[in-house]
């Protein structure tokens, strides 16, 4: 059962006046079951505690000011207040930076204090609750000049990154599906009564006698965090022989700019020396452990921007470590390359992925000489299939995945023969599921131009779903099926698969799921929601958009991101509005999508999505008798630039060369249908 909590936090720190640096001493506040502490309730608790302690109640109070007015009454009021909080079902929470550790600056230190504290809170709550969701409301952090330091969207993203690094480091990543940081909003402790309560909890902690009394009387959740700073943590891990863990922490801190550059380079040299001094087998094992931590971080919640930087940093470091004897570390070099390939695939970086594949191809002979390496080789082959789909080489991707599926099925049939007395009659395989899923995508993309591939895609979908037992993998396959059915015009069936992916029963529940979910997997659900809304029959599409508006999903924080699949969401939102005749808003959403898809010349797959958006936009501009010239020129210019890209794969060149004749023809009614057909051939 999922239990939701509201966590109200305030920060308290100490200033060193001679150097004007603030050290984050603690972050504290109150934890309540979701919705139990409202502004009205918080005001009531404060009012009652102040009145009973004989203190004047002001509408806006700060603990420091109250303490100055009457020291003895203040502590009595705090005791009354905490007693009332406990009676109302709340708990005091304190994340104490016991050694006043400072990591780079106050902002980064604050993130570390929060991530460690929240992780320990989640661990504690999981002992009584199966699944835990936390929504944070925090006081504004102010700079020296009185300006607000916290940027909410940035902090939420960075806090999630920091949390996931913390969970991997603690070996708690398997629980990530049971832990969710739902939201992070800020307010003023001068205006919000809930945050005034949090402010009082923070200040109560500075009196040693009261602190101990509070500990014993009110059983608060008190967690010591940052017992050491980042550098001290790395040193302690190295001294304990935890080299792979230390290396992972260094990668995360360096890639996330949480270490001074000089310190980062010093530890790099230190790690290089430590690795080189290890015996061969210990060195291999330690490198493999670090790679496994990176892969865990990449594969589960898709913190791709940070993971990308970490993977690149580790690859450079690995080359330095094994420089004298790379042939002894083929498996590790291969795995690092395969992880980078998967990251390039997600970003649509065709040239980078191609170079990675060439490097992996050189390692196939030594890798295939050992049976133990076959799983890693199969994973790389599946990544190649994804790359081929990104290159519009759908036929080749389908063919290669077909051969891999045959091999994997034969292997699966052989294993039960080794144990004839067991009850195992059929084997399931995530690898086989991935191969089927990749071929399913290739078939789905081909259906845009060849509808006969639909039956093949359905067969692969059923096979892939059967192979997976992990709910996250199953959810991904349900979304693939949703897109397949949507592309075929089977809107009710597409909706059924979309509801199944989110374990909801109605469009309203589905929109509610999106409204309260900022996870990466929810972004792909949102993309499929908007795709279905854009292409469904009018009645269903209008119902979906009405619910979208009711839940205010236009304001969802996901839409502020600049990465895939947000461009799909914006594109399809624009398409729906254009279909409804709302040109200004439709074009506006298209422009937001274009800013993402056309922003990076390396991301060729995203650029092709941009071409589809431009083609569709041109068609609607013409059909509404608006000025076509500017839109047409932009499409023609972008198409020419793509076709002139050095090293453009032949499959992409031939796929889009057929566009030239349509794009270059004069503005005419006849071209509207042709432009829409071109846009439809981009299947992402």
PDB file of C-alpha atoms in Angstrom, residues 476-684:
ATOM      1  CA  UNK A 476       7.552  -0.109 -21.215  1.00  0.00           C
ATOM      2  CA  UNK A 477       6.146  -2.887 -23.412  1.00  0.00           C
ATOM      3  CA  UNK A 478       2.571  -1.747 -22.749  1.00  0.00           C
ATOM      4  CA  UNK A 479       3.542   1.735 -23.938  1.00  0.00           C
ATOM      5  CA  UNK A 480       5.108   0.266 -27.100  1.00  0.00           C
ATOM      6  CA  UNK A 481       1.825  -1.551 -27.727  1.00  0.00           C
ATOM      7  CA  UNK A 482      -0.120   1.642 -27.116  1.00  0.00           C
ATOM      8  CA  UNK A 483       1.878   3.415 -29.826  1.00  0.00           C
ATOM      9  CA  UNK A 484       1.413   0.507 -32.241  1.00  0.00           C
ATOM     10  CA  UNK A 485      -2.371   0.512 -31.820  1.00  0.00           C
ATOM     11  CA  UNK A 486      -2.521   4.298 -31.979  1.00  0.00           C
ATOM     12  CA  UNK A 487      -0.613   4.297 -35.286  1.00  0.00           C
ATOM     13  CA  UNK A 488      -3.095   1.785 -36.698  1.00  0.00           C
ATOM     14  CA  UNK A 489      -6.060   3.948 -35.740  1.00  0.00           C
ATOM     15  CA  UNK A 490      -7.190   1.517 -33.026  1.00  0.00           C
ATOM     16  CA  UNK A 491      -7.809   4.284 -30.479  1.00  0.00           C
ATOM     17  CA  UNK A 492      -9.874   2.266 -27.916  1.00  0.00           C
ATOM     18  CA  UNK A 493      -7.245  -0.486 -27.922  1.00  0.00           C
ATOM     19  CA  UNK A 494      -4.427   2.057 -27.608  1.00  0.00           C
ATOM     20  CA  UNK A 495      -6.193   3.619 -24.627  1.00  0.00           C
ATOM     21  CA  UNK A 496      -6.610   0.180 -23.031  1.00  0.00           C
ATOM     22  CA  UNK A 497      -2.847  -0.426 -23.176  1.00  0.00           C
ATOM     23  CA  UNK A 498      -2.115   3.067 -21.874  1.00  0.00           C
ATOM     24  CA  UNK A 499      -4.410   2.499 -18.895  1.00  0.00           C
ATOM     25  CA  UNK A 500      -2.794  -0.884 -18.305  1.00  0.00           C
ATOM     26  CA  UNK A 501       0.673   0.696 -18.274  1.00  0.00           C
ATOM     27  CA  UNK A 502      -0.388   3.066 -15.500  1.00  0.00           C
ATOM     28  CA  UNK A 503      -2.697   0.652 -13.648  1.00  0.00           C
ATOM     29  CA  UNK A 504      -5.585   3.100 -14.003  1.00  0.00           C
ATOM     30  CA  UNK A 505      -9.158   2.541 -15.191  1.00  0.00           C
ATOM     31  CA  UNK A 506     -10.327   5.842 -16.669  1.00  0.00           C
ATOM     32  CA  UNK A 507      -8.948   8.852 -18.521  1.00  0.00           C
ATOM     33  CA  UNK A 508      -9.533  10.932 -15.395  1.00  0.00           C
ATOM     34  CA  UNK A 509      -7.479   8.511 -13.278  1.00  0.00           C
ATOM     35  CA  UNK A 510      -4.794   8.460 -15.962  1.00  0.00           C
ATOM     36  CA  UNK A 511      -4.541  12.263 -15.975  1.00  0.00           C
ATOM     37  CA  UNK A 512      -4.434  12.185 -12.169  1.00  0.00           C
ATOM     38  CA  UNK A 513      -1.550   9.718 -12.357  1.00  0.00           C
ATOM     39  CA  UNK A 514       0.321  12.185 -14.589  1.00  0.00           C
ATOM     40  CA  UNK A 515      -0.582  15.178 -12.443  1.00  0.00           C
ATOM     41  CA  UNK A 516       1.043  13.660  -9.376  1.00  0.00           C
ATOM     42  CA  UNK A 517       4.022  12.054 -11.070  1.00  0.00           C
ATOM     43  CA  UNK A 518       7.239  13.746 -12.135  1.00  0.00           C
ATOM     44  CA  UNK A 519       9.193  10.520 -12.735  1.00  0.00           C
ATOM     45  CA  UNK A 520      10.937   9.834 -16.020  1.00  0.00           C
ATOM     46  CA  UNK A 521       8.659   6.889 -16.828  1.00  0.00           C
ATOM     47  CA  UNK A 522       5.678   9.249 -16.493  1.00  0.00           C
ATOM     48  CA  UNK A 523       7.160  11.429 -19.247  1.00  0.00           C
ATOM     49  CA  UNK A 524       6.793   8.565 -21.715  1.00  0.00           C
ATOM     50  CA  UNK A 525       3.246   7.950 -20.491  1.00  0.00           C
ATOM     51  CA  UNK A 526       2.527  11.634 -21.128  1.00  0.00           C
ATOM     52  CA  UNK A 527       4.031  11.379 -24.627  1.00  0.00           C
ATOM     53  CA  UNK A 528       1.734   8.455 -25.446  1.00  0.00           C
ATOM     54  CA  UNK A 529      -1.245  10.288 -23.941  1.00  0.00           C
ATOM     55  CA  UNK A 530      -0.624  13.288 -26.204  1.00  0.00           C
ATOM     56  CA  UNK A 531       0.041  11.111 -29.259  1.00  0.00           C
ATOM     57  CA  UNK A 532      -3.269   9.320 -28.760  1.00  0.00           C
ATOM     58  CA  UNK A 533      -5.066  12.612 -28.132  1.00  0.00           C
ATOM     59  CA  UNK A 534      -3.627  14.038 -31.368  1.00  0.00           C
ATOM     60  CA  UNK A 535      -4.705  11.118 -33.567  1.00  0.00           C
ATOM     61  CA  UNK A 536      -7.825   9.698 -31.874  1.00  0.00           C
ATOM     62  CA  UNK A 537     -11.370  10.273 -33.176  1.00  0.00           C
ATOM     63  CA  UNK A 538     -12.793  13.645 -32.176  1.00  0.00           C
ATOM     64  CA  UNK A 539     -14.960  12.483 -29.256  1.00  0.00           C
ATOM     65  CA  UNK A 540     -12.149  10.633 -27.465  1.00  0.00           C
ATOM     66  CA  UNK A 541      -9.575  13.323 -28.286  1.00  0.00           C
ATOM     67  CA  UNK A 542     -11.788  16.094 -26.895  1.00  0.00           C
ATOM     68  CA  UNK A 543     -12.469  14.081 -23.726  1.00  0.00           C
ATOM     69  CA  UNK A 544      -8.747  13.570 -23.202  1.00  0.00           C
ATOM     70  CA  UNK A 545      -8.021  17.260 -23.727  1.00  0.00           C
ATOM     71  CA  UNK A 546     -10.820  18.310 -21.360  1.00  0.00           C
ATOM     72  CA  UNK A 547      -9.332  16.155 -18.590  1.00  0.00           C
ATOM     73  CA  UNK A 548      -5.844  17.426 -19.497  1.00  0.00           C
ATOM     74  CA  UNK A 549      -7.116  20.959 -18.869  1.00  0.00           C
ATOM     75  CA  UNK A 550      -8.925  20.055 -15.638  1.00  0.00           C
ATOM     76  CA  UNK A 551      -5.703  18.610 -14.202  1.00  0.00           C
ATOM     77  CA  UNK A 552      -3.726  21.652 -15.442  1.00  0.00           C
ATOM     78  CA  UNK A 553      -1.199  19.393 -17.143  1.00  0.00           C
ATOM     79  CA  UNK A 554      -0.096  22.321 -19.330  1.00  0.00           C
ATOM     80  CA  UNK A 555       1.750  23.474 -16.189  1.00  0.00           C
ATOM     81  CA  UNK A 556       3.371  20.121 -15.435  1.00  0.00           C
ATOM     82  CA  UNK A 557       7.084  20.557 -14.541  1.00  0.00           C
ATOM     83  CA  UNK A 558       8.014  17.941 -17.157  1.00  0.00           C
ATOM     84  CA  UNK A 559       7.114  20.435 -19.891  1.00  0.00           C
ATOM     85  CA  UNK A 560       9.916  22.752 -18.742  1.00  0.00           C
ATOM     86  CA  UNK A 561      12.569  20.151 -19.581  1.00  0.00           C
ATOM     87  CA  UNK A 562      14.603  20.281 -22.787  1.00  0.00           C
ATOM     88  CA  UNK A 563      15.089  16.596 -23.506  1.00  0.00           C
ATOM     89  CA  UNK A 564      13.383  13.606 -25.141  1.00  0.00           C
ATOM     90  CA  UNK A 565      10.474  12.806 -25.008  1.00  0.00           C
ATOM     91  CA  UNK A 566       9.287  16.321 -24.085  1.00  0.00           C
ATOM     92  CA  UNK A 567       9.469  17.350 -27.756  1.00  0.00           C
ATOM     93  CA  UNK A 568       6.950  14.580 -28.557  1.00  0.00           C
ATOM     94  CA  UNK A 569       4.583  15.865 -25.857  1.00  0.00           C
ATOM     95  CA  UNK A 570       4.739  19.443 -27.165  1.00  0.00           C
ATOM     96  CA  UNK A 571       4.475  18.305 -30.800  1.00  0.00           C
ATOM     97  CA  UNK A 572       1.361  16.210 -30.258  1.00  0.00           C
ATOM     98  CA  UNK A 573      -0.283  18.832 -28.060  1.00  0.00           C
ATOM     99  CA  UNK A 574       0.220  21.274 -30.917  1.00  0.00           C
ATOM    100  CA  UNK A 575      -1.157  18.759 -33.420  1.00  0.00           C
ATOM    101  CA  UNK A 576      -4.347  18.299 -31.400  1.00  0.00           C
ATOM    102  CA  UNK A 577      -4.888  22.072 -31.212  1.00  0.00           C
ATOM    103  CA  UNK A 578      -4.208  22.508 -34.936  1.00  0.00           C
ATOM    104  CA  UNK A 579      -6.777  19.792 -35.677  1.00  0.00           C
ATOM    105  CA  UNK A 580      -9.257  21.795 -33.595  1.00  0.00           C
ATOM    106  CA  UNK A 581      -8.501  24.929 -35.621  1.00  0.00           C
ATOM    107  CA  UNK A 582      -6.603  26.716 -32.838  1.00  0.00           C
ATOM    108  CA  UNK A 583      -3.675  27.927 -34.970  1.00  0.00           C
ATOM    109  CA  UNK A 584      -2.002  30.323 -32.478  1.00  0.00           C
ATOM    110  CA  UNK A 585      -1.773  27.835 -29.607  1.00  0.00           C
ATOM    111  CA  UNK A 586      -1.040  24.898 -31.897  1.00  0.00           C
ATOM    112  CA  UNK A 587       1.876  26.704 -33.531  1.00  0.00           C
ATOM    113  CA  UNK A 588       3.083  27.853 -30.099  1.00  0.00           C
ATOM    114  CA  UNK A 589       3.344  24.243 -28.849  1.00  0.00           C
ATOM    115  CA  UNK A 590       5.062  23.241 -32.092  1.00  0.00           C
ATOM    116  CA  UNK A 591       7.624  25.996 -31.558  1.00  0.00           C
ATOM    117  CA  UNK A 592       8.371  24.655 -28.080  1.00  0.00           C
ATOM    118  CA  UNK A 593       8.902  21.209 -29.578  1.00  0.00           C
ATOM    119  CA  UNK A 594      11.203  22.618 -32.271  1.00  0.00           C
ATOM    120  CA  UNK A 595      13.383  24.359 -29.683  1.00  0.00           C
ATOM    121  CA  UNK A 596      14.172  20.913 -28.262  1.00  0.00           C
ATOM    122  CA  UNK A 597      14.366  18.819 -31.425  1.00  0.00           C
ATOM    123  CA  UNK A 598      16.484  21.258 -33.452  1.00  0.00           C
ATOM    124  CA  UNK A 599      18.756  22.489 -30.658  1.00  0.00           C
ATOM    125  CA  UNK A 600      21.684  20.079 -31.040  1.00  0.00           C
ATOM    126  CA  UNK A 601      23.212  19.210 -34.444  1.00  0.00           C
ATOM    127  CA  UNK A 602      24.570  15.938 -32.988  1.00  0.00           C
ATOM    128  CA  UNK A 603      21.079  14.644 -32.188  1.00  0.00           C
ATOM    129  CA  UNK A 604      20.099  13.667 -35.722  1.00  0.00           C
ATOM    130  CA  UNK A 605      17.133  11.528 -34.678  1.00  0.00           C
ATOM    131  CA  UNK A 606      15.625  14.492 -32.852  1.00  0.00           C
ATOM    132  CA  UNK A 607      16.306  16.682 -35.894  1.00  0.00           C
ATOM    133  CA  UNK A 608      14.207  14.319 -38.027  1.00  0.00           C
ATOM    134  CA  UNK A 609      11.403  14.766 -35.502  1.00  0.00           C
ATOM    135  CA  UNK A 610      11.822  18.501 -36.014  1.00  0.00           C
ATOM    136  CA  UNK A 611      11.430  18.013 -39.771  1.00  0.00           C
ATOM    137  CA  UNK A 612       8.149  16.171 -39.203  1.00  0.00           C
ATOM    138  CA  UNK A 613       6.883  19.000 -36.998  1.00  0.00           C
ATOM    139  CA  UNK A 614       7.829  21.580 -39.645  1.00  0.00           C
ATOM    140  CA  UNK A 615       6.149  19.560 -42.415  1.00  0.00           C
ATOM    141  CA  UNK A 616       2.961  19.237 -40.391  1.00  0.00           C
ATOM    142  CA  UNK A 617       3.074  22.906 -39.470  1.00  0.00           C
ATOM    143  CA  UNK A 618       3.424  23.885 -43.146  1.00  0.00           C
ATOM    144  CA  UNK A 619       0.421  21.749 -44.064  1.00  0.00           C
ATOM    145  CA  UNK A 620      -1.824  23.436 -41.497  1.00  0.00           C
ATOM    146  CA  UNK A 621      -0.533  26.887 -42.449  1.00  0.00           C
ATOM    147  CA  UNK A 622      -1.438  26.240 -46.102  1.00  0.00           C
ATOM    148  CA  UNK A 623      -4.834  24.743 -45.278  1.00  0.00           C
ATOM    149  CA  UNK A 624      -5.683  27.815 -43.187  1.00  0.00           C
ATOM    150  CA  UNK A 625      -4.568  30.104 -46.023  1.00  0.00           C
ATOM    151  CA  UNK A 626      -1.927  31.675 -43.807  1.00  0.00           C
ATOM    152  CA  UNK A 627       1.469  32.872 -44.969  1.00  0.00           C
ATOM    153  CA  UNK A 628       3.347  29.774 -46.081  1.00  0.00           C
ATOM    154  CA  UNK A 629       6.653  31.166 -47.326  1.00  0.00           C
ATOM    155  CA  UNK A 630       8.537  31.437 -44.010  1.00  0.00           C
ATOM    156  CA  UNK A 631       7.470  27.973 -42.800  1.00  0.00           C
ATOM    157  CA  UNK A 632       8.257  26.406 -46.165  1.00  0.00           C
ATOM    158  CA  UNK A 633      11.690  28.005 -46.343  1.00  0.00           C
ATOM    159  CA  UNK A 634      12.549  26.827 -42.838  1.00  0.00           C
ATOM    160  CA  UNK A 635      11.543  23.257 -43.673  1.00  0.00           C
ATOM    161  CA  UNK A 636      13.517  23.288 -46.926  1.00  0.00           C
ATOM    162  CA  UNK A 637      16.583  24.737 -45.182  1.00  0.00           C
ATOM    163  CA  UNK A 638      16.501  22.173 -42.370  1.00  0.00           C
ATOM    164  CA  UNK A 639      15.982  19.287 -44.791  1.00  0.00           C
ATOM    165  CA  UNK A 640      18.931  20.412 -46.932  1.00  0.00           C
ATOM    166  CA  UNK A 641      21.117  20.717 -43.830  1.00  0.00           C
ATOM    167  CA  UNK A 642      20.231  17.180 -42.726  1.00  0.00           C
ATOM    168  CA  UNK A 643      20.955  15.660 -46.135  1.00  0.00           C
ATOM    169  CA  UNK A 644      24.290  17.509 -46.247  1.00  0.00           C
ATOM    170  CA  UNK A 645      25.368  16.251 -42.808  1.00  0.00           C
ATOM    171  CA  UNK A 646      28.811  14.603 -43.052  1.00  0.00           C
ATOM    172  CA  UNK A 647      28.618  10.900 -42.248  1.00  0.00           C
ATOM    173  CA  UNK A 648      24.817  10.791 -42.424  1.00  0.00           C
ATOM    174  CA  UNK A 649      23.849   7.086 -42.531  1.00  0.00           C
ATOM    175  CA  UNK A 650      22.706   5.912 -45.964  1.00  0.00           C
ATOM    176  CA  UNK A 651      19.411   4.737 -44.478  1.00  0.00           C
ATOM    177  CA  UNK A 652      18.589   8.227 -43.198  1.00  0.00           C
ATOM    178  CA  UNK A 653      19.702   9.880 -46.437  1.00  0.00           C
ATOM    179  CA  UNK A 654      17.532   7.654 -48.627  1.00  0.00           C
ATOM    180  CA  UNK A 655      14.572   7.954 -46.230  1.00  0.00           C
ATOM    181  CA  UNK A 656      14.556  11.758 -46.357  1.00  0.00           C
ATOM    182  CA  UNK A 657      15.817  12.331 -49.900  1.00  0.00           C
ATOM    183  CA  UNK A 658      12.290  11.455 -51.040  1.00  0.00           C
ATOM    184  CA  UNK A 659      11.046  14.556 -49.216  1.00  0.00           C
ATOM    185  CA  UNK A 660      12.859  16.977 -51.508  1.00  0.00           C
ATOM    186  CA  UNK A 661      10.335  16.896 -54.352  1.00  0.00           C
ATOM    187  CA  UNK A 662       7.392  17.646 -52.075  1.00  0.00           C
ATOM    188  CA  UNK A 663       9.141  20.287 -49.987  1.00  0.00           C
ATOM    189  CA  UNK A 664      10.426  22.236 -52.988  1.00  0.00           C
ATOM    190  CA  UNK A 665       7.151  22.384 -54.902  1.00  0.00           C
ATOM    191  CA  UNK A 666       5.226  25.686 -54.932  1.00  0.00           C
ATOM    192  CA  UNK A 667       2.535  26.359 -52.352  1.00  0.00           C
ATOM    193  CA  UNK A 668      -0.596  24.549 -53.471  1.00  0.00           C
ATOM    194  CA  UNK A 669      -3.621  22.849 -51.973  1.00  0.00           C
ATOM    195  CA  UNK A 670      -2.423  19.540 -53.370  1.00  0.00           C
ATOM    196  CA  UNK A 671       0.714  19.701 -51.236  1.00  0.00           C
ATOM    197  CA  UNK A 672      -1.176  19.751 -47.916  1.00  0.00           C
ATOM    198  CA  UNK A 673      -1.925  16.024 -48.029  1.00  0.00           C
ATOM    199  CA  UNK A 674       1.604  15.252 -49.203  1.00  0.00           C
ATOM    200  CA  UNK A 675       3.173  17.257 -46.372  1.00  0.00           C
ATOM    201  CA  UNK A 676       1.027  15.464 -43.786  1.00  0.00           C
ATOM    202  CA  UNK A 677       2.078  12.122 -45.287  1.00  0.00           C
ATOM    203  CA  UNK A 678       5.737  13.126 -44.943  1.00  0.00           C
ATOM    204  CA  UNK A 679       5.223  14.073 -41.295  1.00  0.00           C
ATOM    205  CA  UNK A 680       3.501  10.723 -40.675  1.00  0.00           C
ATOM    206  CA  UNK A 681       6.534   8.790 -41.952  1.00  0.00           C
ATOM    207  CA  UNK A 682       8.558  10.025 -38.941  1.00  0.00           C
ATOM    208  CA  UNK A 683       7.383   7.389 -36.455  1.00  0.00           C
ATOM    209  CA  UNK A 684       8.755   8.562 -33.109  1.00  0.00           C
TER     210      UNK A 684
END
